[in-house]
Every structure is written in structure tokens, then in C-alpha cells.
PDB file of C-alpha atoms and ligand atoms in Angstrom:
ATOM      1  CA  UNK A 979      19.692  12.621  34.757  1.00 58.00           C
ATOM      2  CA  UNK A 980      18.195  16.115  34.269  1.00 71.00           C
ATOM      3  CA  UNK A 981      19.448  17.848  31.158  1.00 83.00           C
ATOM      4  CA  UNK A 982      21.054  21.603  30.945  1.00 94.00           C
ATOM      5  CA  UNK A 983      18.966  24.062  29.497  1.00 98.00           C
ATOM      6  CA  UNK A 984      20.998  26.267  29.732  1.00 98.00           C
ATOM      7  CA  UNK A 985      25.146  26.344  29.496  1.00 98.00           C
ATOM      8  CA  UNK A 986      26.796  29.590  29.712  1.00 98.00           C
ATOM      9  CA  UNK A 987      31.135  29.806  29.537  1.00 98.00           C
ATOM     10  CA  UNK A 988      33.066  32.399  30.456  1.00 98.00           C
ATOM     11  CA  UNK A 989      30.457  35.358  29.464  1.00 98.00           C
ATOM     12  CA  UNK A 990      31.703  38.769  29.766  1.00 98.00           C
ATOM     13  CA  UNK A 991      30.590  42.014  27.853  1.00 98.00           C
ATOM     14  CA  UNK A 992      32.325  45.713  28.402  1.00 97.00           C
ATOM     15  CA  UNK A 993      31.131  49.397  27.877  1.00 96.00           C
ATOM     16  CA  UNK A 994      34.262  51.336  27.227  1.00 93.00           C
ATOM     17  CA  UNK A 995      36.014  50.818  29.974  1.00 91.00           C
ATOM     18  CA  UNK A 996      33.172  49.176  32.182  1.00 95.00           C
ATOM     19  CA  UNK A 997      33.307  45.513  32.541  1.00 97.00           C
ATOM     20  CA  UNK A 998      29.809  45.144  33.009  1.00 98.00           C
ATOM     21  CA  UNK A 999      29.945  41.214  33.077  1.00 98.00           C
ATOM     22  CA  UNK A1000      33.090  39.451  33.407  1.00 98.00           C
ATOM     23  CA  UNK A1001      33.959  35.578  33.308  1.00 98.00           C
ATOM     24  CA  UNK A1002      30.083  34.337  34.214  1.00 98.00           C
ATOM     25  CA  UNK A1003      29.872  30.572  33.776  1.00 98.00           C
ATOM     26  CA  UNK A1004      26.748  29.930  35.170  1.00 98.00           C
ATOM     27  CA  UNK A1005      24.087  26.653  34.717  1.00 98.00           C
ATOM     28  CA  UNK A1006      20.240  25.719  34.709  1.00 98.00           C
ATOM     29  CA  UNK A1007      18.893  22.687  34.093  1.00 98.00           C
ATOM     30  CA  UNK A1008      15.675  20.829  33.114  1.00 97.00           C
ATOM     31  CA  UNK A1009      12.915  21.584  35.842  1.00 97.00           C
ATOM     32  CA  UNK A1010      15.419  23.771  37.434  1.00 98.00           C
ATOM     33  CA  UNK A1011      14.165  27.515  39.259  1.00 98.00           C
ATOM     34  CA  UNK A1012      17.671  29.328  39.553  1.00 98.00           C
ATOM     35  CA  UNK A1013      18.209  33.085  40.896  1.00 98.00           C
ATOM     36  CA  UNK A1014      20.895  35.609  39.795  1.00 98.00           C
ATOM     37  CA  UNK A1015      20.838  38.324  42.604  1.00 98.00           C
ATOM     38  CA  UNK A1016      23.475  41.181  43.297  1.00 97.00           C
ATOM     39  CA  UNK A1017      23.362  44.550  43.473  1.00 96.00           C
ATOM     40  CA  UNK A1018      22.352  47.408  42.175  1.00 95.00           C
ATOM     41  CA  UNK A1019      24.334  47.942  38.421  1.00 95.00           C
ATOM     42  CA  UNK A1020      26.000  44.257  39.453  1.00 97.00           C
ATOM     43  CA  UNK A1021      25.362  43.632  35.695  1.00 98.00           C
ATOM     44  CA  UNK A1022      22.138  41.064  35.926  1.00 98.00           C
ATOM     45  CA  UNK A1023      20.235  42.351  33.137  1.00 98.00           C
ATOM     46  CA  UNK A1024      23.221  43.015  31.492  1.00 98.00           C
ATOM     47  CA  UNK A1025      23.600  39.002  31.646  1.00 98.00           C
ATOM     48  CA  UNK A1026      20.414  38.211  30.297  1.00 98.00           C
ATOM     49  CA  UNK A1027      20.779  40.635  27.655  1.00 98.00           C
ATOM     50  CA  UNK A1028      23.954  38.680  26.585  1.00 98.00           C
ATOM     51  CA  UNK A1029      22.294  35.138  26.474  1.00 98.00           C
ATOM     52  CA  UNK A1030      19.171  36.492  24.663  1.00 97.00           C
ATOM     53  CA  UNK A1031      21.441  38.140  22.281  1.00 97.00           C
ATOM     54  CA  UNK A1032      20.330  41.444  22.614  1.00 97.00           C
ATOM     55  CA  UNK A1033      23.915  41.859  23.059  1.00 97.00           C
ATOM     56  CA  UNK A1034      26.853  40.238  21.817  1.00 96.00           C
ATOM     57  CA  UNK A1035      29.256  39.145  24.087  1.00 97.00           C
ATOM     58  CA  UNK A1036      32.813  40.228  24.281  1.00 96.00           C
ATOM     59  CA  UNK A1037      34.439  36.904  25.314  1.00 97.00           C
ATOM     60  CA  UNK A1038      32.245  33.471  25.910  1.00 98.00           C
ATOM     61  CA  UNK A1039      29.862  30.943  24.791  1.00 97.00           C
ATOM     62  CA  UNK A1040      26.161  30.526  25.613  1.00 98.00           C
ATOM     63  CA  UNK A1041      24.188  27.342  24.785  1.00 98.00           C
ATOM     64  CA  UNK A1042      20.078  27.401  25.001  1.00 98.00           C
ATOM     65  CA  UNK A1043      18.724  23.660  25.322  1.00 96.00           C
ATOM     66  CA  UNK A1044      22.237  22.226  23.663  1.00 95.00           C
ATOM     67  CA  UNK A1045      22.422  25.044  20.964  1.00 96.00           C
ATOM     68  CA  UNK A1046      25.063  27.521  20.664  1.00 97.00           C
ATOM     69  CA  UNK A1047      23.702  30.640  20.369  1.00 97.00           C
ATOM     70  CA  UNK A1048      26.840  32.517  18.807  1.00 95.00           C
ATOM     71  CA  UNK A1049      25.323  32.782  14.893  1.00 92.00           C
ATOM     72  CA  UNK A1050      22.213  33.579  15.769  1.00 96.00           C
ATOM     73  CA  UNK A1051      20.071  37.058  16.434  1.00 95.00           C
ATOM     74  CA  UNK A1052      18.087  37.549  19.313  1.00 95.00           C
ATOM     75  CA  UNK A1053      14.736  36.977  17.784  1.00 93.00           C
ATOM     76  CA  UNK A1054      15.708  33.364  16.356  1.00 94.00           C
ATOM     77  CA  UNK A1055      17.594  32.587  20.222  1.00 95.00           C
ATOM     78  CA  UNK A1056      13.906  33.243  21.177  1.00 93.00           C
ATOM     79  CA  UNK A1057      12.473  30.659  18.428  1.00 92.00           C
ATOM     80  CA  UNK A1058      14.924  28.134  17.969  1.00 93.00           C
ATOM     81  CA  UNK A1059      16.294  28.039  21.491  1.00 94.00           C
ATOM     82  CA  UNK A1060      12.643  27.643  23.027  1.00 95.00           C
ATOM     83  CA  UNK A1061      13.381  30.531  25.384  1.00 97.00           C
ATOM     84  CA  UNK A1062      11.406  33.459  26.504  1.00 97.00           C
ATOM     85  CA  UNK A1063      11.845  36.538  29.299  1.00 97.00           C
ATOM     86  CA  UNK A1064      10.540  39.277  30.631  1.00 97.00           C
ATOM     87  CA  UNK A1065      11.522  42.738  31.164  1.00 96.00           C
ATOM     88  CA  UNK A1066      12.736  44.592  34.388  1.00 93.00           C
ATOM     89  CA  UNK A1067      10.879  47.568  32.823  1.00 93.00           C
ATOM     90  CA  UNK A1068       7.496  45.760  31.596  1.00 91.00           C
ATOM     91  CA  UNK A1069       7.057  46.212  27.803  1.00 92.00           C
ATOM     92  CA  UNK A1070       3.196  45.570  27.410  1.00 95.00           C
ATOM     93  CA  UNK A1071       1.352  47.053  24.405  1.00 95.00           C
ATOM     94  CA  UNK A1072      -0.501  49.532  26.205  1.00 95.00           C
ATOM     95  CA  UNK A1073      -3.225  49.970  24.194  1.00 95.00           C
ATOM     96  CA  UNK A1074      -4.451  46.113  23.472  1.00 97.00           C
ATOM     97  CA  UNK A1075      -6.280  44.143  25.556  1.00 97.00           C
ATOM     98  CA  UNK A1076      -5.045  41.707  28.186  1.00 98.00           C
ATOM     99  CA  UNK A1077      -6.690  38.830  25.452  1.00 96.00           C
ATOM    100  CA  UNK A1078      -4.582  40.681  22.168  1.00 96.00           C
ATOM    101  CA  UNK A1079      -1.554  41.127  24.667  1.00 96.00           C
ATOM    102  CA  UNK A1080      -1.043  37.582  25.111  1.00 96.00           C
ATOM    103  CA  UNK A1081      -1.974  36.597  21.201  1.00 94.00           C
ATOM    104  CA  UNK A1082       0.092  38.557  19.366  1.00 91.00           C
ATOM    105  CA  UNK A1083       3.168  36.819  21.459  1.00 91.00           C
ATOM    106  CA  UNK A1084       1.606  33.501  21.243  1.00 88.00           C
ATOM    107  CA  UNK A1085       1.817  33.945  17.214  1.00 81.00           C
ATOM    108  CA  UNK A1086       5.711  33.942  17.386  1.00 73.00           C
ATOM    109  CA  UNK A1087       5.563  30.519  17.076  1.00 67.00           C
ATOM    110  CA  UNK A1088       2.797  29.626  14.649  1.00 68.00           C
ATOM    111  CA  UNK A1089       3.750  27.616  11.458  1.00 66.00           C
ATOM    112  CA  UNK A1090       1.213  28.354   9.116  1.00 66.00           C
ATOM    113  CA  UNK A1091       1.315  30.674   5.820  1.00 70.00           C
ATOM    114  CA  UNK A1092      -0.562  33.450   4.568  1.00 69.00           C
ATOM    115  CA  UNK A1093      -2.185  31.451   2.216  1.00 72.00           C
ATOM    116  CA  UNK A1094      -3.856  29.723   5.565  1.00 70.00           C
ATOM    117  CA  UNK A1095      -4.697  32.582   7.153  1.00 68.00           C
ATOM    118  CA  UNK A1096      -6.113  33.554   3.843  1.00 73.00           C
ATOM    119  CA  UNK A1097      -8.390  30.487   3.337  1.00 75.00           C
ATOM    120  CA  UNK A1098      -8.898  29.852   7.275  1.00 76.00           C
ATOM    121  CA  UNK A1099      -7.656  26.021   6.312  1.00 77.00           C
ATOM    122  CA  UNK A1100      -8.446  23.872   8.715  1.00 79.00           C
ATOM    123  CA  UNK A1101      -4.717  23.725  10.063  1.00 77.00           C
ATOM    124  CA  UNK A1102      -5.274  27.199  10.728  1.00 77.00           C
ATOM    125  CA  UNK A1103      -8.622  27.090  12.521  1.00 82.00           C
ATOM    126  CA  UNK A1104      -7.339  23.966  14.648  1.00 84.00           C
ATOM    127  CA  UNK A1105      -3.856  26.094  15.440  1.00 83.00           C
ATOM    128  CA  UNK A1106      -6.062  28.913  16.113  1.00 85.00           C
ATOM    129  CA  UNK A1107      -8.060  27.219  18.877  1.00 89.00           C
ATOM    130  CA  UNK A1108      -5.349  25.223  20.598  1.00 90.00           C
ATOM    131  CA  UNK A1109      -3.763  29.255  20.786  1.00 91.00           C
ATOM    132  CA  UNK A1110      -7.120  30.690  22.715  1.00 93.00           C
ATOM    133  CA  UNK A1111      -7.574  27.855  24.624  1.00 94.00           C
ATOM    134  CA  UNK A1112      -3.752  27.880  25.929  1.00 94.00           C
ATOM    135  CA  UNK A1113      -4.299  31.885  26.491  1.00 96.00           C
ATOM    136  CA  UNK A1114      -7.147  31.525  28.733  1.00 97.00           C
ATOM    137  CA  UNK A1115      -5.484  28.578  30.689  1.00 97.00           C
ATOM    138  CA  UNK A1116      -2.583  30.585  31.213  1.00 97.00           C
ATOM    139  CA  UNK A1117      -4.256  33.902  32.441  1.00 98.00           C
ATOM    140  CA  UNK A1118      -6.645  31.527  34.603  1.00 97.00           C
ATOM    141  CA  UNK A1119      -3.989  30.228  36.181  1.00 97.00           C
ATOM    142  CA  UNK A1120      -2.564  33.746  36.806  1.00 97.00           C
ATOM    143  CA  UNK A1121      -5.606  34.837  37.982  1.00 96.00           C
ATOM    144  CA  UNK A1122      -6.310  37.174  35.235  1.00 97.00           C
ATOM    145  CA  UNK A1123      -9.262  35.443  33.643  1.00 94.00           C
ATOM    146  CA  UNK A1124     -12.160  37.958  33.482  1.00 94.00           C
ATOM    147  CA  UNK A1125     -10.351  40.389  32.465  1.00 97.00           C
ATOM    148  CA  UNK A1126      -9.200  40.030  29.099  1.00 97.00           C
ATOM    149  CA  UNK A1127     -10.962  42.459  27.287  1.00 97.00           C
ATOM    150  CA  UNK A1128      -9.515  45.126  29.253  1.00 98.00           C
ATOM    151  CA  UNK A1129      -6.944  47.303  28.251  1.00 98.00           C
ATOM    152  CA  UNK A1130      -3.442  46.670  29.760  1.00 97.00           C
ATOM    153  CA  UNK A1131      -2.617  49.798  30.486  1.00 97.00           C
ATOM    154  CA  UNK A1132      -5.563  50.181  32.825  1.00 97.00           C
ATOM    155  CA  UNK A1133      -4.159  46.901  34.740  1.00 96.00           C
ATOM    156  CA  UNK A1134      -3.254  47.641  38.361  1.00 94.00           C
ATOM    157  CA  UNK A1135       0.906  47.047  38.501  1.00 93.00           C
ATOM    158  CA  UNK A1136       1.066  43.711  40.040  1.00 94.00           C
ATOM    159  CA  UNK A1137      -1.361  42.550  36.978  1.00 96.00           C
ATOM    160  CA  UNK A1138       0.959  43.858  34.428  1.00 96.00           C
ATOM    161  CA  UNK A1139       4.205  41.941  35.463  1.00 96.00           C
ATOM    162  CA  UNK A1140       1.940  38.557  35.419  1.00 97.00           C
ATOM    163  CA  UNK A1141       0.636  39.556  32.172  1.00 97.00           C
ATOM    164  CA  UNK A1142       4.135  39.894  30.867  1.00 97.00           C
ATOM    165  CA  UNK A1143       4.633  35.908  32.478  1.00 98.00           C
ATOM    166  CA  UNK A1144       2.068  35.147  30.563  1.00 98.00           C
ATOM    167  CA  UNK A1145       3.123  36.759  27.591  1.00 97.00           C
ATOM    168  CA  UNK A1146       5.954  34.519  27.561  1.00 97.00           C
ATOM    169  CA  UNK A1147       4.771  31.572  28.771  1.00 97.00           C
ATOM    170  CA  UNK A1148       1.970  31.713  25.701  1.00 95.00           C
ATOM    171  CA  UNK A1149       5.431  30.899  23.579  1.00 94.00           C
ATOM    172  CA  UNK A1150       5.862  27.778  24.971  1.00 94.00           C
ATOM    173  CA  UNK A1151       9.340  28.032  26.461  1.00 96.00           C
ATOM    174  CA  UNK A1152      11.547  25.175  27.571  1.00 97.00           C
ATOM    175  CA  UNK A1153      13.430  28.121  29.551  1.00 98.00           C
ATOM    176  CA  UNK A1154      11.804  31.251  31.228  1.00 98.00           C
ATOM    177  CA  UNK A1155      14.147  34.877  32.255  1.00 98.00           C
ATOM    178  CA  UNK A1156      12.230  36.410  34.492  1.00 98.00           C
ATOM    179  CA  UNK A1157      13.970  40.140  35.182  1.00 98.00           C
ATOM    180  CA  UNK A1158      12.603  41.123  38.624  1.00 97.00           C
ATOM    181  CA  UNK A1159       9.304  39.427  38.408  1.00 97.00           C
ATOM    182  CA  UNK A1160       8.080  41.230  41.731  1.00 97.00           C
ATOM    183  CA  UNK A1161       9.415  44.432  41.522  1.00 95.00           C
ATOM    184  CA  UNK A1162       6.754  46.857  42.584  1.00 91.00           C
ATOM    185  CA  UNK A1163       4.223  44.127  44.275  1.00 94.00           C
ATOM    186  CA  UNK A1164       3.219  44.441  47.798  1.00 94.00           C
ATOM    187  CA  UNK A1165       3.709  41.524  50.004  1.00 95.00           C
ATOM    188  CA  UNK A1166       1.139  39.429  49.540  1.00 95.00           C
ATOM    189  CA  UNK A1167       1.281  39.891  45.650  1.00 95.00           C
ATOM    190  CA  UNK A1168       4.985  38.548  46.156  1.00 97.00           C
ATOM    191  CA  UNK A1169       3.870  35.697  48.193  1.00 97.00           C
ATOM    192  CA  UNK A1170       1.420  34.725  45.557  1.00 97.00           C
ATOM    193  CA  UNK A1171       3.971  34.928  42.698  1.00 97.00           C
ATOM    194  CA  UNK A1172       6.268  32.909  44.589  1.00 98.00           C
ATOM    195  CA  UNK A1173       3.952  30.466  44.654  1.00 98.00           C
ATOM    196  CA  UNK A1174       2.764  30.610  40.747  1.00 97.00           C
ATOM    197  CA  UNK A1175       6.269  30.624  39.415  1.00 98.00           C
ATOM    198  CA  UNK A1176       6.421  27.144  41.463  1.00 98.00           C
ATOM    199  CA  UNK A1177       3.349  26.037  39.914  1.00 97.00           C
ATOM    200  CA  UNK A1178       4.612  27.029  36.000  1.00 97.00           C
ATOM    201  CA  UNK A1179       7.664  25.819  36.603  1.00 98.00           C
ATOM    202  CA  UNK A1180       5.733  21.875  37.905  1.00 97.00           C
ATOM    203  CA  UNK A1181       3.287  22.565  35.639  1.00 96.00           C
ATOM    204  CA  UNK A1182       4.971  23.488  32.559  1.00 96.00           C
ATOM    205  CA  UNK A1183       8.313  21.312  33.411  1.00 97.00           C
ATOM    206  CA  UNK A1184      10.461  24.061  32.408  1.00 98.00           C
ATOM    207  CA  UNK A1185      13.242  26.097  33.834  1.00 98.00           C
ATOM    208  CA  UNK A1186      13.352  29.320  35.220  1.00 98.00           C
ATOM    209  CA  UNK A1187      16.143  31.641  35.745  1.00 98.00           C
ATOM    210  CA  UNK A1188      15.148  34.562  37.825  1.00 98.00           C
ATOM    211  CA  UNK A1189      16.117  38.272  38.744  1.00 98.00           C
ATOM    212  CA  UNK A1190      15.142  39.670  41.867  1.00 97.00           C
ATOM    213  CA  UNK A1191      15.697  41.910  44.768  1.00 96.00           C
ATOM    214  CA  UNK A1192      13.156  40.440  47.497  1.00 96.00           C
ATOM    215  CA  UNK A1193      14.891  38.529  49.308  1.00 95.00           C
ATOM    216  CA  UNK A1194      11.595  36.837  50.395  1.00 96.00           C
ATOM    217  CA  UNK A1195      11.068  35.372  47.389  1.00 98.00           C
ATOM    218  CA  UNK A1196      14.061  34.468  45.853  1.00 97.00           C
ATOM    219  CA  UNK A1197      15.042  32.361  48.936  1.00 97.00           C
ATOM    220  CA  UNK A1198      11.537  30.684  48.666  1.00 98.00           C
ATOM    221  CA  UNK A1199      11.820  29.710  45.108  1.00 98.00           C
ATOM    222  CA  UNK A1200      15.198  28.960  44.178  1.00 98.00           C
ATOM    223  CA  UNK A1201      17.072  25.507  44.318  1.00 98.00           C
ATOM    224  CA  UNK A1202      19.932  27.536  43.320  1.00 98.00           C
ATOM    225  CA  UNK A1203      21.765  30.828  43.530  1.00 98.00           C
ATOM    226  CA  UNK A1204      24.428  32.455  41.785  1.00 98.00           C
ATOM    227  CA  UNK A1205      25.622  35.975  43.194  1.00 98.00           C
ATOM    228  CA  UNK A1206      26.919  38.736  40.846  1.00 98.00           C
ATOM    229  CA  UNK A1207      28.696  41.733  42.075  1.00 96.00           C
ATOM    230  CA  UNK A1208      30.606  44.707  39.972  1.00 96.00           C
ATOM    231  CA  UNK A1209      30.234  41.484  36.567  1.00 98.00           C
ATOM    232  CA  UNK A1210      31.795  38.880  38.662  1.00 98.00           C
ATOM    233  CA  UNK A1211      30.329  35.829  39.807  1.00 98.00           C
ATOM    234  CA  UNK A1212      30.834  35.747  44.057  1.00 97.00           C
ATOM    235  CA  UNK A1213      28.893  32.978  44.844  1.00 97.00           C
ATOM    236  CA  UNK A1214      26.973  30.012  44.359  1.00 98.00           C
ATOM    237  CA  UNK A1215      24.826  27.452  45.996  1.00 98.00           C
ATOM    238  CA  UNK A1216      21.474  26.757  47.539  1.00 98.00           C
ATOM    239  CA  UNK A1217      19.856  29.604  49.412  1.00 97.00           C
ATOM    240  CA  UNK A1218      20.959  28.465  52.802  1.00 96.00           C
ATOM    241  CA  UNK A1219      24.743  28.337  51.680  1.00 97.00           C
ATOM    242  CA  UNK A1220      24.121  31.830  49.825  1.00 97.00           C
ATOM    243  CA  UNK A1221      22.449  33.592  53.206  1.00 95.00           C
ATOM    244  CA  UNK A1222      25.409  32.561  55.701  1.00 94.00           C
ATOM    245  CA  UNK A1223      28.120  33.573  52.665  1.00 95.00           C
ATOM    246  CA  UNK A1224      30.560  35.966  53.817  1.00 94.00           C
ATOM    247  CA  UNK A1225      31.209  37.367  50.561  1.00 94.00           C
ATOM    248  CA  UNK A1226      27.679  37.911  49.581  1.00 95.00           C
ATOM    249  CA  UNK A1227      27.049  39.659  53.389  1.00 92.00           C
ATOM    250  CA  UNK A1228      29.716  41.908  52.362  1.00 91.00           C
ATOM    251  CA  UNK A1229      28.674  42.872  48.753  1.00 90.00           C
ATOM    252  CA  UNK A1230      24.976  43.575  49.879  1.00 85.00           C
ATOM    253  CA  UNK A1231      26.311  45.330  53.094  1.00 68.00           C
ATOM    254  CA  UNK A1232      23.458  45.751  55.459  1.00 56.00           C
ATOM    255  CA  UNK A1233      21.137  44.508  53.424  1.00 57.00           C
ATOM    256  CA  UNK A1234      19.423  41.471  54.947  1.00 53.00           C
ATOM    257  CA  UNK A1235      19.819  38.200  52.779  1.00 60.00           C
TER     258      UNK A1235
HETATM  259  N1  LIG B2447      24.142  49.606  27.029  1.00 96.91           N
HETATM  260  C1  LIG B2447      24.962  49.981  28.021  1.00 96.91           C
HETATM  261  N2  LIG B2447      25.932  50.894  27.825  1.00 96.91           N
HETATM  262  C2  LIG B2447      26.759  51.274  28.816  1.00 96.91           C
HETATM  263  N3  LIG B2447      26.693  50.803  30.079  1.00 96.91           N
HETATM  264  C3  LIG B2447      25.721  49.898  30.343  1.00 96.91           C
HETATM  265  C4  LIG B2447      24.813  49.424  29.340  1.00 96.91           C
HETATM  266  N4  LIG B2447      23.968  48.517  29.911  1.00 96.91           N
HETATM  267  C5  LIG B2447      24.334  48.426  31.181  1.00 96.91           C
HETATM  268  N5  LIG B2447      25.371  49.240  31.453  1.00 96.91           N
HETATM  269  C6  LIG B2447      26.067  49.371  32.746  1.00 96.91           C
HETATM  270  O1  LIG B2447      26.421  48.062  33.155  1.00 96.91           O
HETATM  271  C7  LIG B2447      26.300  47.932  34.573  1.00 96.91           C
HETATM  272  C8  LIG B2447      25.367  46.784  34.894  1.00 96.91           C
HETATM  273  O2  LIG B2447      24.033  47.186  34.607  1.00 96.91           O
HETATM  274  P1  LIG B2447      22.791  46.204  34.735  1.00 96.91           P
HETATM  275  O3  LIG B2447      21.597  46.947  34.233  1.00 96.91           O
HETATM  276  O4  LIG B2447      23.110  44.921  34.095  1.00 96.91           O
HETATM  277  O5  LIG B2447      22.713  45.996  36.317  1.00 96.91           O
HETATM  278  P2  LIG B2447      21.655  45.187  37.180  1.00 96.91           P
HETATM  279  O6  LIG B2447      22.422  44.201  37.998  1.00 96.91           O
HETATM  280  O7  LIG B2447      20.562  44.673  36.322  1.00 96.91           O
HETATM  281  O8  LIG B2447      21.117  46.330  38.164  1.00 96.91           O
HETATM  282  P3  LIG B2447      19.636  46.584  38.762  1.00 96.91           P
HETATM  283  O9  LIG B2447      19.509  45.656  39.938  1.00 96.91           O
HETATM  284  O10 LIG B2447      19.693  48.016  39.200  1.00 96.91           O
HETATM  285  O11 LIG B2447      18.649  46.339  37.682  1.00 96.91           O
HETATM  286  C9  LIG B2447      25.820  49.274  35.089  1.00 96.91           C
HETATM  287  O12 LIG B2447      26.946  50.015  35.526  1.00 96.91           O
HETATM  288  C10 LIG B2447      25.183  49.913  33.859  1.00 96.91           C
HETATM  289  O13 LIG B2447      25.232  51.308  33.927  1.00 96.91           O
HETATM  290 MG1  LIG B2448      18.546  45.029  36.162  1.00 96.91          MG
END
């Protein structure tokens, strides 16, 4: 039976008076790709602010691959809890290369000291190797192979949001947040995303929890989908169940699901 990866109870956050997420219980399992659509300001990013613990939660309980995340800081969710995301406004470091981009997050998880750095110990070297090697696999499989050495602020858009998956995939995550993944890509660059998020996800054997306003895509990659709409859960089901729901009709009014 497939694991959860992620458990999340009751989750709710406020701003003043603004219940920005309210009452969320929401699961993804091993191997699982799961979408969280709504609305504009429907509180999504909010919600993966709260299990990342960039916020704290006002009421609720989060667990990352069986861990409770309510003692620790955001940075050690990201280490201990094997998770990683990306960001609905892409946070690259402009002025590396696509190669240094994708090292400097890969070194999050290293386990050696200074002293091995110092001495270039074998460990080190080895560690060192297996981290290059995994760097270029990734950005071959994203199609961005060839182009480290250029700076990723001279990447065209679409290349930027898969650096940032590779970014985080370079981690090693048991569970991926992607925060509108194709936000900004033309059609075709969707279609092809669609399709490597699929392939990381068999690949990799990890879980994905996704953002996103295409439609397109989300009903092409998702097993599951859970609707938000004002903080409040609406809906949730497989994308078939999700495109005939009344409820989510109504809160997207007009919009095609
Ligand atoms: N730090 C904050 N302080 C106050 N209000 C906030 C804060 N962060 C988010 N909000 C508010 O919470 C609500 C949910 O915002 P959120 O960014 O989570 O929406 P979203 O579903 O990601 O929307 P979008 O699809 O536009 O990205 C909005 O009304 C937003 O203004
Ligand atoms: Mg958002």
C-alpha cells in the first residue's frame, strides 16, 4: 500500500481579519501527482507557505513523509522532511550560471565538513562527482544541457521555471511543490512540461503537489484534485469528478475547467 507523504489536518492561517486558509485537510501519497487549483487570492500559495513553514499556522498539523513539522523552521522542513518547491515568482540567482544555479541548491544536502572541503578527502571528491553528474542528468532531462554556462538571467522564461525544477529536484526530494510550474509558457512549452513532470515524478518515484492555472495541464497530470476557494477546501477528486463539479463551475465562473 502506497505511503502518505504528505498529511495535512485542519490547516488554517489568518491576516487580521482575512482567513486566508481555513480548515484544509488535504493528502499526497508515495508516487502520487496531486493539484491544488482555485482562484485568484483562493489562498494556494498561502497553503504551501504553511506546510513549508514559511509560515506558521494558526490552527492544524502538517506531517512531511510521517514527520510533524510543528518544531521545526522552514529550512530544516526542507532537510529533514525530504521536501523541496518552487516559487510562483521564480527566485533564480540571476547572475550564476545555469551549472552554479543548480549546485549551490544541490549542496543543501551535502554531509561533509570544512575540514573535507579543505583537504579535498576523497569523501569529498566522490560526493562531489555523484553532485555534477546528477546536475547534468537532471538539466538533460529538462532539456537544458548545453547551456549551463550561461547566465540565468539571460534564459528565455520557459527555461527559467525548469531551471527552478531542477533546482529542486538536485535536492533529492521525496516530495516536490511546484507553485504554477507553467505560468508564462506558451502552449507547447506547457505540453512539454506536462509531460516532464510525468517523467520526474516515474522517474524519480516521488510525489508532486502542484499549483496551476492551465487547465490543460493540470487535468493531464493529476490523479487528484483538491479545489480551494476564499481558504476553504470545495472539492476533491479525480479530474473528471472535479470538471463536472457544480461547486467548482461556480467558484471559477466562466472559466472553463
Ligand atoms: N503575508 C500576507 N499578509 C496578508 N495577507 C496575505 C499574505 N499572504 C497572502 N495574503 C492574502 O491571502 C489571500 C490568499 O493569497 P494567496 O497568495 O495564497 O492566493 P493564491 O491562491 O496563491 O492566488 P494566485 O492564484 O493569484 O497566486 C489573498 O487575499 C492575499 O492577499
Ligand atoms: Mg499563488
Amino acid at each position: 500500500m502506497s505511503q502518505s507523504l504528505l498529511q495535512v489536518q485542519g490547516l488554517g492561517i489568518s491576516f487580521g481579519g482575512l482567513k486566508a486558509v481555513q480548515n484544509v485537510t488535504l493528502e499526497v501519497k508515495e508516487r502520487e501527482i496531486v493539484g491544488l487549483i482555485g482562484p485568484n487570492g483562493a489562498g494556494k500559495t498561502t497553503f504551501f507557505n504553511l506546510v513549508t513553514g514559511i509560515y506558521k499556522p494558526t490552527t492544524g498539523h502538517v506531517a512531511i513523509v510521517g514527520k510533524s513539522t510543528e518544531n521545526l523552521k522552514s529550512f530544516e522542513i526542507t532537510n529533514e522532511c525530504f521536501c523541496a518547491r518552487t516559487f510562483q515568482n521564480i527566485r533564480l540567482f540571476r547572475d550564476l550560471t545555469v551549472m552554479e544555479n543548480v549546485l549551490v541548491a544541490s549542496h543543501k544536502r551535502v554531509d561533509y565538513g570544512l575540514l573535507s572541503v579543505l583537504l579535498h578527502s576523497q569523501k569529498f571528491q566522490t560526493k562531489e562527482m555523484e553532485i555534477r553528474a546528477r546536475a547534468r542528468k537532471l538539466l538533460s532531462i529538462f532539456k537544458l544541457d548545453g547551456k549551463e554556462d550561461e547566465l540565468a538571467c539571460n534564459l528565455p522564461y520557459g527555461d527559467q521555471r525548469k531551471l527552478e525544477i531542477v533546482r529542486a529536484l538536485s535536492t533529492e526530494p521525496k516530495l516536490l511543490f511546484l507553485d504554477e510550474p507553467a505560468a508564462g509558457m506558451n502552449q507547447q512549452e506547457t505540453a512539454e512540461l506536462l509531460k516532464l513532470v510525468k517523467f520526474v515524478r516515474d522517474t524519480f518515484q516521488i510525489g508532486i503537489l502542484v499549483i496551476e492555472h492551465d487547465m490543460k495541464f493540470i487535468m493531464g497530470v493529476c490523479e487528484r484534485i483538491y479545489v480551494l476557494d476564499h481558504g476553504m477546501l470545495i472539492a476533491e477528486g479525480n479530474p473528471e469528478q472535479i470538471r463536472k463539479n457544480p461547486e467548482v463551475i461556480k467558484a471559477y465562473l466562466g472559466e472553463e475547467v
